[in-house]
mmCIF file of C-alpha atoms in Angstrom:
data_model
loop_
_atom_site.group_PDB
_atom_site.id
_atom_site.type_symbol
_atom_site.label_atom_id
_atom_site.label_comp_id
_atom_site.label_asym_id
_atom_site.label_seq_id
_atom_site.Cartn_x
_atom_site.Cartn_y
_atom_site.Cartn_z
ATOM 1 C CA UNK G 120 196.665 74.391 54.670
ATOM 2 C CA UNK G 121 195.170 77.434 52.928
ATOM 3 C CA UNK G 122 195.719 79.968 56.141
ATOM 4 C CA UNK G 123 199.864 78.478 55.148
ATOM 5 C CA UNK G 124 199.696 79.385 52.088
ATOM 6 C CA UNK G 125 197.958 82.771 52.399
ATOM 7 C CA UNK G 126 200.204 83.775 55.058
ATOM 8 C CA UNK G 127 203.168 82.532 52.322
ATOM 9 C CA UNK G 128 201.585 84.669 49.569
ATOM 10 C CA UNK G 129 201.109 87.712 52.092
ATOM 11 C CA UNK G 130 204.462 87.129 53.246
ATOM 12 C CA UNK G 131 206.281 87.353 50.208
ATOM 13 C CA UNK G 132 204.355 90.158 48.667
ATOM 14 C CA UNK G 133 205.312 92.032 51.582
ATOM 15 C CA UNK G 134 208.858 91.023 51.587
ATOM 16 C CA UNK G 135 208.697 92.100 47.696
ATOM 17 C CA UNK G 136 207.094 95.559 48.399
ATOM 18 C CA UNK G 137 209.326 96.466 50.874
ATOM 19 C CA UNK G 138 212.438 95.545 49.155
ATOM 20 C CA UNK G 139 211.710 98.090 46.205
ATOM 21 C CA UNK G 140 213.285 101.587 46.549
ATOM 22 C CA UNK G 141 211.097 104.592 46.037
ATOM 23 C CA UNK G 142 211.669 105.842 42.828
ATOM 24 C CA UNK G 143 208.997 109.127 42.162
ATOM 25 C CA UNK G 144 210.316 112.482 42.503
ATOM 26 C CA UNK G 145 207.419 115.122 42.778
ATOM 27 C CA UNK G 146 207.970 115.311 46.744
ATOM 28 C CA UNK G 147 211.939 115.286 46.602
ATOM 29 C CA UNK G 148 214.049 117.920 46.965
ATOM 30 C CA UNK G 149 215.626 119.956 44.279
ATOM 31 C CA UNK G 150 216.372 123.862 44.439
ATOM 32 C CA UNK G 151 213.273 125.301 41.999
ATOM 33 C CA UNK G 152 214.331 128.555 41.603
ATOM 34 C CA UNK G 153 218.232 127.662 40.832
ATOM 35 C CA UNK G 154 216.515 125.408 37.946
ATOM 36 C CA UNK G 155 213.361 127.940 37.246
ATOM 37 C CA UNK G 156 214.939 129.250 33.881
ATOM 38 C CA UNK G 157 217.191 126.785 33.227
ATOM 39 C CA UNK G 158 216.438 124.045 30.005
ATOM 40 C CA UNK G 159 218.658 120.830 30.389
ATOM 41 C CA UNK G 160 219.538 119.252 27.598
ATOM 42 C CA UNK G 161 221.128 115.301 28.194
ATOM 43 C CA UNK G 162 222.950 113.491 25.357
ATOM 44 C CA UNK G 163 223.674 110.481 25.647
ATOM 45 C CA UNK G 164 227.315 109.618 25.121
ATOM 46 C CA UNK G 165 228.001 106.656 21.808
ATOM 47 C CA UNK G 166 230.523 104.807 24.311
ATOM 48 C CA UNK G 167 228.058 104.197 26.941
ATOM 49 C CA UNK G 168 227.482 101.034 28.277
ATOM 50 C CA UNK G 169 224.558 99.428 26.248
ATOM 51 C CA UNK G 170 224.381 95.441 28.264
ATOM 52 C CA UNK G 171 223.265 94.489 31.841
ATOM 53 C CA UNK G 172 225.854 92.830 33.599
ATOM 54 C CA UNK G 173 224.492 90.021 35.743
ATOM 55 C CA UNK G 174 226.200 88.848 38.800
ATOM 56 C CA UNK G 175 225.028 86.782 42.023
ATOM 57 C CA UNK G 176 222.444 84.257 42.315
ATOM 58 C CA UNK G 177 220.565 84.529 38.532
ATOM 59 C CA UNK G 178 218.510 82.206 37.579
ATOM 60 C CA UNK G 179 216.158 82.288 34.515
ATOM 61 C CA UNK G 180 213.156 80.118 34.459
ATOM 62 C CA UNK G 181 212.816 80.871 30.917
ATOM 63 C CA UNK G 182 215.886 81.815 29.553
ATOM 64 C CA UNK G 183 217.965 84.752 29.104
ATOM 65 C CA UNK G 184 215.869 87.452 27.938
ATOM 66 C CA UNK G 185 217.136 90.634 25.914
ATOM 67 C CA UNK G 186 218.828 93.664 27.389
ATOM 68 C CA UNK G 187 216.687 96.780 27.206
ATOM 69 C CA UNK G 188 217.707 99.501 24.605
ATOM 70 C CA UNK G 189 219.530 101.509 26.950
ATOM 71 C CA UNK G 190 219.540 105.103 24.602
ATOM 72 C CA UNK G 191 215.563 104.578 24.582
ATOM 73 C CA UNK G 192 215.700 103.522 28.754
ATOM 74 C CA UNK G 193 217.877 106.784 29.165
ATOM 75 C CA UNK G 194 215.015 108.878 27.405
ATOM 76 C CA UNK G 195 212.630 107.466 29.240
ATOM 77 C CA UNK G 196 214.235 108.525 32.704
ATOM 78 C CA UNK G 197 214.571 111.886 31.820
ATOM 79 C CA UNK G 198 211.322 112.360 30.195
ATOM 80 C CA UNK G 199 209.548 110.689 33.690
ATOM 81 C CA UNK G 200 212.020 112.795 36.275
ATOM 82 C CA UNK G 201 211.464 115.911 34.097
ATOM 83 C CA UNK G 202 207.355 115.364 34.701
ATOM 84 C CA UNK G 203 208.146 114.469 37.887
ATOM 85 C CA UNK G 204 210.254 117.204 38.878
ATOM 86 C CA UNK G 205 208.601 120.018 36.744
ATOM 87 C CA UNK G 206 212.484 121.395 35.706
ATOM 88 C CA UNK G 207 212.786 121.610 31.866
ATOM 89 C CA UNK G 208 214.717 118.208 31.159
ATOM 90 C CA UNK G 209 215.000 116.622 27.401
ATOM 91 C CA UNK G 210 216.968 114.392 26.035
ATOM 92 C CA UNK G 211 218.658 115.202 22.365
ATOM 93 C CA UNK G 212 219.999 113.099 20.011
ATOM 94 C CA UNK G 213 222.182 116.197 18.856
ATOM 95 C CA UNK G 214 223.048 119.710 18.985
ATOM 96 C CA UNK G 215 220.644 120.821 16.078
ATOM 97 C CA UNK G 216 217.494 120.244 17.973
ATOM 98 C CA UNK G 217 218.041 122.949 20.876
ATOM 99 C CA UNK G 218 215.852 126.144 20.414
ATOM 100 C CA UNK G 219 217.071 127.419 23.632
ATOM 101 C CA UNK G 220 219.946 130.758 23.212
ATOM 102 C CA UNK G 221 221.863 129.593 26.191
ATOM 103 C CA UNK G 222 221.531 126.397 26.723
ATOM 104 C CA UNK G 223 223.082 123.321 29.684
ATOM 105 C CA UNK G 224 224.037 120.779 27.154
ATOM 106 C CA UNK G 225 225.286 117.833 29.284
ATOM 107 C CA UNK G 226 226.977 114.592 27.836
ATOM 108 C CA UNK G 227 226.177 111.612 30.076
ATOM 109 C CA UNK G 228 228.447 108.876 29.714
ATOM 110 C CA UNK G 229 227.369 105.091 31.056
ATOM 111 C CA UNK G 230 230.163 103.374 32.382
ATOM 112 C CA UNK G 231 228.722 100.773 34.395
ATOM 113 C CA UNK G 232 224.961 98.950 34.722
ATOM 114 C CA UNK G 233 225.604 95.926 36.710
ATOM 115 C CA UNK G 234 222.523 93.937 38.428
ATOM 116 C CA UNK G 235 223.120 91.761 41.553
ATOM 117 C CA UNK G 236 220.764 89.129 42.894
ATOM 118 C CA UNK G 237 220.868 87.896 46.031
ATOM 119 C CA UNK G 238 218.864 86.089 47.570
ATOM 120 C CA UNK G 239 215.983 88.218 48.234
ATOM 121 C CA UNK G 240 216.740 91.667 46.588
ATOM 122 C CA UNK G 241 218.407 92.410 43.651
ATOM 123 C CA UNK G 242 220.019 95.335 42.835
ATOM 124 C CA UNK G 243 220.623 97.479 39.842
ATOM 125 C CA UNK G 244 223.671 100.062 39.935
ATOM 126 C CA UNK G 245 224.523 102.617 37.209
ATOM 127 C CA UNK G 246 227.423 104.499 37.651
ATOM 128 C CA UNK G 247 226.640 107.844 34.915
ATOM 129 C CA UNK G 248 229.796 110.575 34.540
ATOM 130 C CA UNK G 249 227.670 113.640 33.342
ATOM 131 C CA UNK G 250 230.036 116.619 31.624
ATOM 132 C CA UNK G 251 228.637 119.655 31.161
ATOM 133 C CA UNK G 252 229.759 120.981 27.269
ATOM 134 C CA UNK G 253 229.731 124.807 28.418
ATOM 135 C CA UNK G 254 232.118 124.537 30.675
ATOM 136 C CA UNK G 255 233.540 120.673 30.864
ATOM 137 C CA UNK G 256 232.528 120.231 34.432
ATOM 138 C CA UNK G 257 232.293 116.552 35.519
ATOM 139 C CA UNK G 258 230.336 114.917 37.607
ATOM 140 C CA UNK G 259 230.162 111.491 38.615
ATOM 141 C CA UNK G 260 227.044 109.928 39.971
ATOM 142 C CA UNK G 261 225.457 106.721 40.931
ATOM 143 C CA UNK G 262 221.920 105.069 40.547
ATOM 144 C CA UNK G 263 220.821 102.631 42.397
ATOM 145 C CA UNK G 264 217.489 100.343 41.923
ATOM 146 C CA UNK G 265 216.583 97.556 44.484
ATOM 147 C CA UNK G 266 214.258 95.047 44.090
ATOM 148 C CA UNK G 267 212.623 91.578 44.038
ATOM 149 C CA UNK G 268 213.426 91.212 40.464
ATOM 150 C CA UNK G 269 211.124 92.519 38.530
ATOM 151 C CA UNK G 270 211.639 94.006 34.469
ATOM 152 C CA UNK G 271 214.971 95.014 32.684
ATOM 153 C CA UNK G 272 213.514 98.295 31.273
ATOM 154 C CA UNK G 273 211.488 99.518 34.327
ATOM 155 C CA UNK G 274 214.512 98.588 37.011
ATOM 156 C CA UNK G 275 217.095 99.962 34.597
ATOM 157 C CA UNK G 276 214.810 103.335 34.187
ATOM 158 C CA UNK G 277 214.444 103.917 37.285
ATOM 159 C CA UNK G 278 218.282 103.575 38.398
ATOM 160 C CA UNK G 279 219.251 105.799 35.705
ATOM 161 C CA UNK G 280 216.697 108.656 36.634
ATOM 162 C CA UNK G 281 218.097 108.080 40.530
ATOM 163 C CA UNK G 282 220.985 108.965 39.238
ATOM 164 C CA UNK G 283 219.940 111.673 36.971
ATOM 165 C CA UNK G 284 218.325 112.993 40.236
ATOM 166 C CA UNK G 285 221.644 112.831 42.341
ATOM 167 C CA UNK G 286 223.379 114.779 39.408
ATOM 168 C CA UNK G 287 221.319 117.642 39.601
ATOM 169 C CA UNK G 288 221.305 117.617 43.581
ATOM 170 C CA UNK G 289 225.212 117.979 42.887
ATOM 171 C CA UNK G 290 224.701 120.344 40.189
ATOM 172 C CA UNK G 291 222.605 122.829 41.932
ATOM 173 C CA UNK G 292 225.667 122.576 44.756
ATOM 174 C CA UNK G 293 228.321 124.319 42.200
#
């Protein structure tokens, strides 16, 4: 009976692990030199979406638990891709706190964060449109987070800096 239930335990951790996307961007591929001199600044647009939607098989065991800030999530992506990448990313809260004399000011507007469960993985997709303000150039992106579950702020995080990430592999294309 214990060899069951260790082989349970080992099976579902593994199951768990496994279903988790990969979510650190020091080895991933960006152009360096097309970002060397380049500061990025991110705003985050007032119309965003600010709620998870929740769709598929959710359950709570102990009730409905509080969406994440999503302005404070957003920060938090950039500030971890930015250390991650080692290009010059920061979010603002407005125009007046750029030093920089030409800087890429880019509005990033939320328009979806829905979280699906199914029966093993769930999976958290945010769909970001990110406008340049130099130029208006617009580019749509998604972010995708799968998992076993897991925590509103991490999962939410980590789907917006995937698709922070896929912006600037888009970017760097123009």
């Amino acid at each position: 009976m214990k060899t069951l239930k260790f082989l349970l335990l080992f099976v579902a951790a593994i199951t768990l692990i496994g279903c988790g996307t990969s979510h650190n961007y020091t080895n991933k591929t960006l152009n360096k030199n097309f970002y060397a001199e380049k500061s990025i600044y991110f705003k985050l647009n007032p119309k965003s979406q600010n709620q998870i939607n929740m769709t598929g098989t959710v359950g709570t065991i102990f009730g409905p638990t509080p969406s994440p800030d999503v302005k404070e999530t957003f920060k938090l992506s950039i500030n971890e891709l930015a250390s991650e990448t080692k290009i010059k990313l920061k979010f603002i809260e407005n125009s007046e706190e750029i030093t920089d004399k030409d800087p890429l000011i880019i509005d990033a507007d939320i328009s979806e964060i829905n979280w699906h469960f199914g029966l093993s993985i769930a999976t958290l997709k945010t769909v970001v449109n990110y406008k340049t303000l130099t130029d208006n150039k617009e580019i749509k992106t998604t972010g995708i987070r799968k998992s076993g579950g897991g925590d509103k702020t991490n999962n939410l995080k980590k789907s917006l800096k995937d698709a922070t990430f896929n912006f600037l592999k888009e970017y760097e294309k123009q």
